[in-house]
């Protein structure tokens, strides 16, 4: 049976369910080591990140001190399954989805690409430093003119003596101004899209954070230009030979993680809302006792339960290499869509106070829009699932 928390002081008569994972005993579906990761990241997020994260959000600045505090946990070394990694995303996103997205990049997209497609020399040179968080990386696919149509990217590499020359641009690249980039570019000789490891310090690389964005504000999404950047032969990832055997495989891996971030947003909304409505009184009673508030709260909580079950199952299947591209896409699309609704309901339940950053929900509302869009938009992921279901492709 789940536990009800009791408030102190003038609100001591009010009890409420604080942890949405307790409602349908979802913790019982986790292994001990998975729960240990969950509790460890929750402790870090609440003690080290929550007290200061919003000052970075308001300033749209990278939270260096929080990231430095995360390093001693050696978390990337410990989150060696989809579920463990996902629970870390969930707990970080309860505090800030931007922080969770940053962690997805450094724990999944970048190291997984090097592990899967890189040479042994590349793994030895980069992977330990990435997993120790001594270097931070971005994953550069999207371009200004090519978002969902990623297979049409125009950034190119040309073979020269000893390596390649890289020219072109990338846009919306998280961590794009840090230490390294996994860059996807079209080989001018064979027209294939291939993968390369590029160091930001190299001549010809220019990364500029995109200004004025109102979501995932701590993530340094960059516009990057490459002008005659020399990439040594040893920095071409030998197993990333084309779009399907490179980009698609990498996205299939990381796309499993994105719904966990959405789950974190849902849980963050629930936890903040339930504390708010059990403290606030109107018309002489706690607003938690109003019919419309209870209906919305029940919708938020049950949406989380359904979302968690879907995400946990597809993560288990992915770990066993049984999850299909369509299954992963369908879960990502559905859960992120429901997360937008949860954030909207949470904001409504708080009234005017719902637009204050310290009450989380307005931040969740804007961040949910991005999670709904990145790693394949809702529409594209729905069409990937539809293609698998029907056998007919409705898009390129």
GROMACS .gro file of C-alpha atoms in nm:
model
  396
    1UNK     CA    1   0.000   0.000   0.000
    2UNK     CA    2   0.130   0.346  -0.081
    3UNK     CA    3   0.214   0.594   0.193
    4UNK     CA    4   0.043   0.928   0.249
    5UNK     CA    5   0.258   1.219   0.362
    6UNK     CA    6   0.125   1.445   0.635
    7UNK     CA    7   0.193   1.816   0.642
    8UNK     CA    8   0.307   1.998   0.953
    9UNK     CA    9   0.167   2.304   1.124
   10UNK     CA   10  -0.162   2.454   1.014
   11UNK     CA   11  -0.197   2.193   0.737
   12UNK     CA   12  -0.142   1.884   0.954
   13UNK     CA   13  -0.491   1.755   0.875
   14UNK     CA   14  -0.403   1.716   0.506
   15UNK     CA   15  -0.245   1.395   0.381
   16UNK     CA   16  -0.128   1.331   0.026
   17UNK     CA   17   0.059   1.086  -0.196
   18UNK     CA   18   0.397   1.249  -0.257
   19UNK     CA   19   0.571   0.995  -0.482
   20UNK     CA   20   0.387   0.895  -0.802
   21UNK     CA   21   0.594   0.576  -0.828
   22UNK     CA   22   0.426   0.445  -0.515
   23UNK     CA   23   0.068   0.458  -0.641
   24UNK     CA   24   0.066   0.131  -0.837
   25UNK     CA   25   0.372   0.001  -0.653
   26UNK     CA   26   0.594   0.067  -0.953
   27UNK     CA   27   0.909   0.036  -0.742
   28UNK     CA   28   0.827  -0.335  -0.712
   29UNK     CA   29   0.892  -0.367  -1.084
   30UNK     CA   30   1.252  -0.253  -1.042
   31UNK     CA   31   1.558  -0.455  -0.945
   32UNK     CA   32   1.753  -0.353  -0.635
   33UNK     CA   33   2.042  -0.204  -0.833
   34UNK     CA   34   1.794  -0.005  -1.041
   35UNK     CA   35   1.630   0.135  -0.728
   36UNK     CA   36   1.974   0.218  -0.588
   37UNK     CA   37   2.049   0.431  -0.895
   38UNK     CA   38   1.709   0.598  -0.865
   39UNK     CA   39   1.763   0.690  -0.500
   40UNK     CA   40   2.124   0.804  -0.553
   41UNK     CA   41   2.035   1.036  -0.842
   42UNK     CA   42   1.730   1.165  -0.653
   43UNK     CA   43   1.952   1.256  -0.358
   44UNK     CA   44   2.196   1.438  -0.586
   45UNK     CA   45   1.919   1.615  -0.777
   46UNK     CA   46   1.739   1.736  -0.466
   47UNK     CA   47   2.048   1.832  -0.264
   48UNK     CA   48   2.294   1.955  -0.526
   49UNK     CA   49   2.088   2.063  -0.827
   50UNK     CA   50   1.748   2.183  -0.704
   51UNK     CA   51   1.873   2.468  -0.480
   52UNK     CA   52   2.049   2.655  -0.763
   53UNK     CA   53   1.924   2.522  -1.098
   54UNK     CA   54   1.665   2.793  -1.157
   55UNK     CA   55   1.917   3.075  -1.144
   56UNK     CA   56   2.091   2.908  -1.439
   57UNK     CA   57   1.758   2.855  -1.615
   58UNK     CA   58   1.666   3.222  -1.583
   59UNK     CA   59   2.009   3.328  -1.709
   60UNK     CA   60   2.018   3.056  -1.980
   61UNK     CA   61   2.363   2.961  -1.852
   62UNK     CA   62   2.534   2.624  -1.834
   63UNK     CA   63   2.532   2.500  -1.468
   64UNK     CA   64   2.904   2.430  -1.434
   65UNK     CA   65   2.898   2.392  -1.055
   66UNK     CA   66   2.615   2.135  -1.072
   67UNK     CA   67   2.792   1.935  -1.343
   68UNK     CA   68   3.113   1.939  -1.140
   69UNK     CA   69   2.917   1.808  -0.840
   70UNK     CA   70   2.781   1.525  -1.057
   71UNK     CA   71   3.125   1.400  -1.164
   72UNK     CA   72   3.223   1.221  -0.839
   73UNK     CA   73   2.917   0.995  -0.865
   74UNK     CA   74   3.075   0.824  -1.172
   75UNK     CA   75   2.717   0.781  -1.283
   76UNK     CA   76   2.782   0.703  -1.649
   77UNK     CA   77   2.992   0.403  -1.545
   78UNK     CA   78   2.706   0.272  -1.329
   79UNK     CA   79   2.409   0.330  -1.561
   80UNK     CA   80   2.488   0.041  -1.794
   81UNK     CA   81   2.131  -0.054  -1.886
   82UNK     CA   82   1.842   0.134  -2.043
   83UNK     CA   83   1.643   0.123  -1.720
   84UNK     CA   84   1.925   0.246  -1.497
   85UNK     CA   85   2.009   0.526  -1.736
   86UNK     CA   86   1.640   0.607  -1.775
   87UNK     CA   87   1.583   0.633  -1.401
   88UNK     CA   88   1.871   0.880  -1.386
   89UNK     CA   89   1.704   1.086  -1.660
   90UNK     CA   90   1.373   1.072  -1.472
   91UNK     CA   91   1.517   1.197  -1.144
   92UNK     CA   92   1.717   1.476  -1.307
   93UNK     CA   93   1.417   1.589  -1.513
   94UNK     CA   94   1.207   1.619  -1.196
   95UNK     CA   95   1.437   1.910  -1.115
   96UNK     CA   96   1.503   2.035  -1.468
   97UNK     CA   97   1.452   1.870  -1.808
   98UNK     CA   98   1.743   2.067  -1.949
   99UNK     CA   99   1.979   1.909  -1.698
  100UNK     CA  100   1.842   1.567  -1.791
  101UNK     CA  101   1.882   1.638  -2.163
  102UNK     CA  102   2.243   1.744  -2.105
  103UNK     CA  103   2.300   1.414  -1.927
  104UNK     CA  104   2.136   1.217  -2.209
  105UNK     CA  105   2.387   1.365  -2.454
  106UNK     CA  106   2.695   1.282  -2.248
  107UNK     CA  107   2.574   0.944  -2.125
  108UNK     CA  108   2.407   0.805  -2.438
  109UNK     CA  109   2.435   0.966  -2.779
  110UNK     CA  110   2.802   1.058  -2.770
  111UNK     CA  111   2.960   0.758  -2.591
  112UNK     CA  112   2.726   0.506  -2.753
  113UNK     CA  113   2.819   0.631  -3.100
  114UNK     CA  114   3.189   0.592  -3.026
  115UNK     CA  115   3.140   0.253  -2.860
  116UNK     CA  116   2.928   0.124  -3.149
  117UNK     CA  117   3.095   0.275  -3.453
  118UNK     CA  118   3.443   0.375  -3.335
  119UNK     CA  119   3.780   0.205  -3.358
  120UNK     CA  120   3.956   0.056  -3.057
  121UNK     CA  121   4.197   0.349  -3.064
  122UNK     CA  122   3.909   0.597  -3.056
  123UNK     CA  123   3.749   0.415  -2.765
  124UNK     CA  124   4.073   0.420  -2.568
  125UNK     CA  125   4.133   0.786  -2.644
  126UNK     CA  126   3.786   0.925  -2.567
  127UNK     CA  127   3.551   0.689  -2.382
  128UNK     CA  128   3.698   0.689  -2.032
  129UNK     CA  129   3.729   1.067  -2.033
  130UNK     CA  130   3.370   1.100  -2.155
  131UNK     CA  131   3.236   0.861  -1.890
  132UNK     CA  132   3.440   1.037  -1.621
  133UNK     CA  133   3.288   1.364  -1.749
  134UNK     CA  134   3.638   1.507  -1.796
  135UNK     CA  135   3.534   1.601  -2.149
  136UNK     CA  136   3.183   1.692  -2.263
  137UNK     CA  137   3.046   1.626  -2.608
  138UNK     CA  138   2.768   1.700  -2.853
  139UNK     CA  139   2.608   1.501  -3.133
  140UNK     CA  140   2.593   1.698  -3.457
  141UNK     CA  141   2.337   1.585  -3.714
  142UNK     CA  142   2.068   1.853  -3.760
  143UNK     CA  143   2.128   2.141  -3.999
  144UNK     CA  144   1.944   2.468  -4.051
  145UNK     CA  145   1.768   2.342  -4.362
  146UNK     CA  146   1.744   1.974  -4.263
  147UNK     CA  147   1.569   1.870  -3.943
  148UNK     CA  148   1.327   1.579  -3.980
  149UNK     CA  149   1.471   1.525  -4.331
  150UNK     CA  150   1.805   1.432  -4.176
  151UNK     CA  151   1.908   1.195  -4.456
  152UNK     CA  152   1.939   1.500  -4.684
  153UNK     CA  153   2.206   1.683  -4.482
  154UNK     CA  154   2.457   1.879  -4.686
  155UNK     CA  155   2.760   1.910  -4.457
  156UNK     CA  156   3.041   1.735  -4.646
  157UNK     CA  157   3.375   1.569  -4.601
  158UNK     CA  158   3.630   1.541  -4.881
  159UNK     CA  159   3.916   1.294  -4.872
  160UNK     CA  160   4.261   1.454  -4.866
  161UNK     CA  161   4.604   1.324  -4.777
  162UNK     CA  162   4.604   1.199  -4.419
  163UNK     CA  163   4.238   1.270  -4.352
  164UNK     CA  164   3.932   1.468  -4.458
  165UNK     CA  165   3.824   1.829  -4.500
  166UNK     CA  166   3.494   1.909  -4.331
  167UNK     CA  167   3.271   2.195  -4.451
  168UNK     CA  168   2.915   2.293  -4.367
  169UNK     CA  169   2.695   2.383  -4.073
  170UNK     CA  170   2.497   2.224  -3.791
  171UNK     CA  171   2.213   2.373  -3.585
  172UNK     CA  172   2.049   2.304  -3.248
  173UNK     CA  173   2.348   2.098  -3.133
  174UNK     CA  174   2.336   2.049  -2.755
  175UNK     CA  175   2.676   2.084  -2.586
  176UNK     CA  176   2.795   2.213  -2.922
  177UNK     CA  177   3.048   2.450  -2.764
  178UNK     CA  178   3.214   2.199  -2.532
  179UNK     CA  179   3.506   1.964  -2.602
  180UNK     CA  180   3.419   1.717  -2.878
  181UNK     CA  181   3.151   1.651  -3.137
  182UNK     CA  182   3.027   1.339  -3.311
  183UNK     CA  183   2.967   1.487  -3.656
  184UNK     CA  184   2.763   1.331  -3.935
  185UNK     CA  185   2.864   1.445  -4.282
  186UNK     CA  186   2.820   1.341  -4.644
  187UNK     CA  187   3.125   1.187  -4.807
  188UNK     CA  188   3.166   1.366  -5.141
  189UNK     CA  189   3.315   1.054  -5.301
  190UNK     CA  190   3.042   0.797  -5.228
  191UNK     CA  191   2.756   1.025  -5.110
  192UNK     CA  192   2.720   0.824  -4.789
  193UNK     CA  193   2.658   0.990  -4.454
  194UNK     CA  194   2.949   0.894  -4.229
  195UNK     CA  195   3.049   0.966  -3.870
  196UNK     CA  196   3.355   1.154  -3.741
  197UNK     CA  197   3.491   1.264  -3.405
  198UNK     CA  198   3.577   1.635  -3.416
  199UNK     CA  199   3.748   1.832  -3.142
  200UNK     CA  200   3.611   2.181  -3.093
  201UNK     CA  201   3.958   2.328  -3.051
  202UNK     CA  202   4.051   2.243  -3.410
  203UNK     CA  203   4.097   2.523  -3.661
  204UNK     CA  204   3.784   2.603  -3.861
  205UNK     CA  205   3.531   2.498  -3.595
  206UNK     CA  206   3.308   2.780  -3.473
  207UNK     CA  207   3.021   2.718  -3.230
  208UNK     CA  208   2.782   2.989  -3.116
  209UNK     CA  209   2.503   2.926  -2.861
  210UNK     CA  210   2.158   3.004  -3.000
  211UNK     CA  211   2.006   3.297  -2.812
  212UNK     CA  212   1.650   3.375  -2.702
  213UNK     CA  213   1.519   3.018  -2.668
  214UNK     CA  214   1.256   2.974  -2.397
  215UNK     CA  215   1.292   2.602  -2.328
  216UNK     CA  216   1.573   2.373  -2.205
  217UNK     CA  217   1.746   2.699  -2.126
  218UNK     CA  218   2.056   2.558  -1.960
  219UNK     CA  219   2.137   2.339  -2.261
  220UNK     CA  220   2.386   2.513  -2.486
  221UNK     CA  221   2.225   2.447  -2.824
  222UNK     CA  222   2.464   2.581  -3.084
  223UNK     CA  223   2.485   2.693  -3.442
  224UNK     CA  224   2.812   2.541  -3.564
  225UNK     CA  225   3.006   2.619  -3.879
  226UNK     CA  226   3.289   2.409  -4.022
  227UNK     CA  227   3.527   2.571  -4.267
  228UNK     CA  228   3.799   2.348  -4.409
  229UNK     CA  229   3.832   2.159  -4.081
  230UNK     CA  230   4.099   1.892  -4.115
  231UNK     CA  231   3.991   1.561  -3.961
  232UNK     CA  232   4.272   1.302  -3.931
  233UNK     CA  233   4.200   0.959  -4.076
  234UNK     CA  234   4.204   0.814  -3.725
  235UNK     CA  235   3.902   1.026  -3.629
  236UNK     CA  236   3.668   0.873  -3.886
  237UNK     CA  237   3.444   0.618  -3.712
  238UNK     CA  238   3.500   0.309  -3.930
  239UNK     CA  239   3.170   0.134  -3.858
  240UNK     CA  240   2.950   0.439  -3.929
  241UNK     CA  241   2.930   0.369  -4.299
  242UNK     CA  242   2.595   0.520  -4.400
  243UNK     CA  243   2.273   0.669  -4.265
  244UNK     CA  244   2.109   0.339  -4.171
  245UNK     CA  245   2.424   0.186  -4.025
  246UNK     CA  246   2.507   0.495  -3.826
  247UNK     CA  247   2.253   0.768  -3.762
  248UNK     CA  248   1.947   0.543  -3.746
  249UNK     CA  249   2.112   0.296  -3.508
  250UNK     CA  250   2.234   0.575  -3.280
  251UNK     CA  251   1.894   0.742  -3.268
  252UNK     CA  252   1.719   0.413  -3.200
  253UNK     CA  253   1.941   0.373  -2.894
  254UNK     CA  254   1.899   0.724  -2.755
  255UNK     CA  255   1.529   0.745  -2.842
  256UNK     CA  256   1.465   0.487  -2.571
  257UNK     CA  257   1.593   0.740  -2.319
  258UNK     CA  258   1.383   1.041  -2.420
  259UNK     CA  259   1.052   0.910  -2.278
  260UNK     CA  260   1.227   0.873  -1.942
  261UNK     CA  261   1.292   1.248  -1.950
  262UNK     CA  262   0.924   1.298  -2.028
  263UNK     CA  263   0.841   1.075  -1.730
  264UNK     CA  264   1.056   1.298  -1.513
  265UNK     CA  265   0.864   1.603  -1.629
  266UNK     CA  266   0.535   1.429  -1.548
  267UNK     CA  267   0.662   1.328  -1.203
  268UNK     CA  268   0.796   1.677  -1.139
  269UNK     CA  269   0.460   1.828  -1.229
  270UNK     CA  270   0.275   1.586  -1.003
  271UNK     CA  271   0.503   1.637  -0.704
  272UNK     CA  272   0.498   2.015  -0.729
  273UNK     CA  273   0.122   2.032  -0.788
  274UNK     CA  274   0.027   1.802  -0.503
  275UNK     CA  275   0.237   2.005  -0.258
  276UNK     CA  276   0.081   2.328  -0.384
  277UNK     CA  277  -0.285   2.226  -0.373
  278UNK     CA  278  -0.255   2.068  -0.028
  279UNK     CA  279  -0.120   2.394   0.111
  280UNK     CA  280  -0.334   2.654  -0.063
  281UNK     CA  281  -0.681   2.747   0.061
  282UNK     CA  282  -0.962   2.926  -0.122
  283UNK     CA  283  -1.322   2.980  -0.012
  284UNK     CA  284  -1.229   2.852   0.333
  285UNK     CA  285  -1.096   2.512   0.231
  286UNK     CA  286  -0.793   2.345   0.075
  287UNK     CA  287  -0.816   2.354  -0.302
  288UNK     CA  288  -0.708   1.988  -0.298
  289UNK     CA  289  -1.065   1.917  -0.187
  290UNK     CA  290  -1.226   2.071  -0.498
  291UNK     CA  291  -1.373   1.833  -0.755
  292UNK     CA  292  -1.198   1.980  -1.060
  293UNK     CA  293  -0.861   1.977  -0.887
  294UNK     CA  294  -0.899   1.612  -0.790
  295UNK     CA  295  -1.009   1.514  -1.141
  296UNK     CA  296  -0.702   1.684  -1.292
  297UNK     CA  297  -0.470   1.540  -1.029
  298UNK     CA  298  -0.603   1.189  -1.094
  299UNK     CA  299  -0.548   1.240  -1.467
  300UNK     CA  300  -0.188   1.349  -1.410
  301UNK     CA  301  -0.117   1.056  -1.178
  302UNK     CA  302  -0.276   0.788  -1.397
  303UNK     CA  303  -0.106   0.927  -1.707
  304UNK     CA  304   0.225   0.883  -1.527
  305UNK     CA  305   0.138   0.523  -1.434
  306UNK     CA  306   0.051   0.433  -1.794
  307UNK     CA  307   0.354   0.615  -1.933
  308UNK     CA  308   0.591   0.447  -1.688
  309UNK     CA  309   0.466   0.100  -1.776
  310UNK     CA  310   0.513   0.164  -2.149
  311UNK     CA  311   0.860   0.312  -2.106
  312UNK     CA  312   0.976   0.040  -1.869
  313UNK     CA  313   0.858  -0.235  -2.105
  314UNK     CA  314   1.019  -0.089  -2.417
  315UNK     CA  315   1.342  -0.036  -2.219
  316UNK     CA  316   1.342  -0.400  -2.109
  317UNK     CA  317   1.281  -0.509  -2.469
  318UNK     CA  318   1.560  -0.283  -2.593
  319UNK     CA  319   1.801  -0.427  -2.338
  320UNK     CA  320   1.723  -0.773  -2.475
  321UNK     CA  321   1.763  -0.638  -2.831
  322UNK     CA  322   1.397  -0.720  -2.899
  323UNK     CA  323   1.257  -0.366  -2.934
  324UNK     CA  324   1.184  -0.255  -3.288
  325UNK     CA  325   1.236   0.092  -3.429
  326UNK     CA  326   0.859   0.132  -3.456
  327UNK     CA  327   0.792   0.027  -3.097
  328UNK     CA  328   1.047   0.274  -2.963
  329UNK     CA  329   0.911   0.550  -3.186
  330UNK     CA  330   0.551   0.482  -3.080
  331UNK     CA  331   0.636   0.500  -2.710
  332UNK     CA  332   0.840   0.817  -2.756
  333UNK     CA  333   0.557   0.982  -2.949
  334UNK     CA  334   0.277   0.883  -2.709
  335UNK     CA  335   0.455   0.959  -2.382
  336UNK     CA  336   0.589   1.297  -2.492
  337UNK     CA  337   0.245   1.393  -2.624
  338UNK     CA  338   0.085   1.306  -2.289
  339UNK     CA  339   0.359   1.500  -2.110
  340UNK     CA  340   0.244   1.820  -2.279
  341UNK     CA  341  -0.106   1.759  -2.143
  342UNK     CA  342   0.025   1.685  -1.793
  343UNK     CA  343   0.228   2.008  -1.787
  344UNK     CA  344  -0.071   2.211  -1.905
  345UNK     CA  345  -0.299   2.060  -1.642
  346UNK     CA  346  -0.042   2.123  -1.369
  347UNK     CA  347  -0.007   2.487  -1.467
  348UNK     CA  348  -0.387   2.528  -1.464
  349UNK     CA  349  -0.416   2.375  -1.119
  350UNK     CA  350  -0.179   2.633  -0.974
  351UNK     CA  351  -0.359   2.931  -1.122
  352UNK     CA  352  -0.142   3.242  -1.149
  353UNK     CA  353   0.128   3.085  -0.932
  354UNK     CA  354   0.171   2.826  -1.206
  355UNK     CA  355   0.379   3.069  -1.411
  356UNK     CA  356   0.642   3.112  -1.137
  357UNK     CA  357   0.964   2.925  -1.207
  358UNK     CA  358   0.990   2.795  -0.851
  359UNK     CA  359   0.661   2.609  -0.900
  360UNK     CA  360   0.809   2.411  -1.192
  361UNK     CA  361   0.501   2.380  -1.412
  362UNK     CA  362   0.563   2.669  -1.653
  363UNK     CA  363   0.918   2.540  -1.702
  364UNK     CA  364   0.775   2.193  -1.759
  365UNK     CA  365   0.528   2.333  -2.012
  366UNK     CA  366   0.797   2.485  -2.234
  367UNK     CA  367   1.044   2.199  -2.187
  368UNK     CA  368   0.778   1.943  -2.277
  369UNK     CA  369   0.742   2.110  -2.616
  370UNK     CA  370   1.107   2.040  -2.694
  371UNK     CA  371   1.103   1.682  -2.567
  372UNK     CA  372   0.796   1.630  -2.787
  373UNK     CA  373   1.001   1.750  -3.085
  374UNK     CA  374   1.363   1.635  -3.053
  375UNK     CA  375   1.494   1.285  -3.131
  376UNK     CA  376   1.227   1.268  -3.399
  377UNK     CA  377   0.916   1.484  -3.382
  378UNK     CA  378   0.580   1.341  -3.275
  379UNK     CA  379   0.470   1.322  -3.639
  380UNK     CA  380   0.781   1.148  -3.765
  381UNK     CA  381   0.782   0.896  -3.481
  382UNK     CA  382   0.413   0.825  -3.540
  383UNK     CA  383   0.486   0.761  -3.906
  384UNK     CA  384   0.776   0.531  -3.819
  385UNK     CA  385   0.536   0.330  -3.604
  386UNK     CA  386   0.269   0.343  -3.874
  387UNK     CA  387   0.511   0.213  -4.135
  388UNK     CA  388   0.595  -0.081  -3.913
  389UNK     CA  389   0.229  -0.155  -3.839
  390UNK     CA  390   0.108  -0.140  -4.200
  391UNK     CA  391   0.417  -0.220  -4.403
  392UNK     CA  392   0.358   0.101  -4.601
  393UNK     CA  393   0.585   0.405  -4.582
  394UNK     CA  394   0.404   0.739  -4.569
  395UNK     CA  395   0.724   0.948  -4.569
  396UNK     CA  396   1.071   0.952  -4.723
   0.00000   0.00000   0.00000
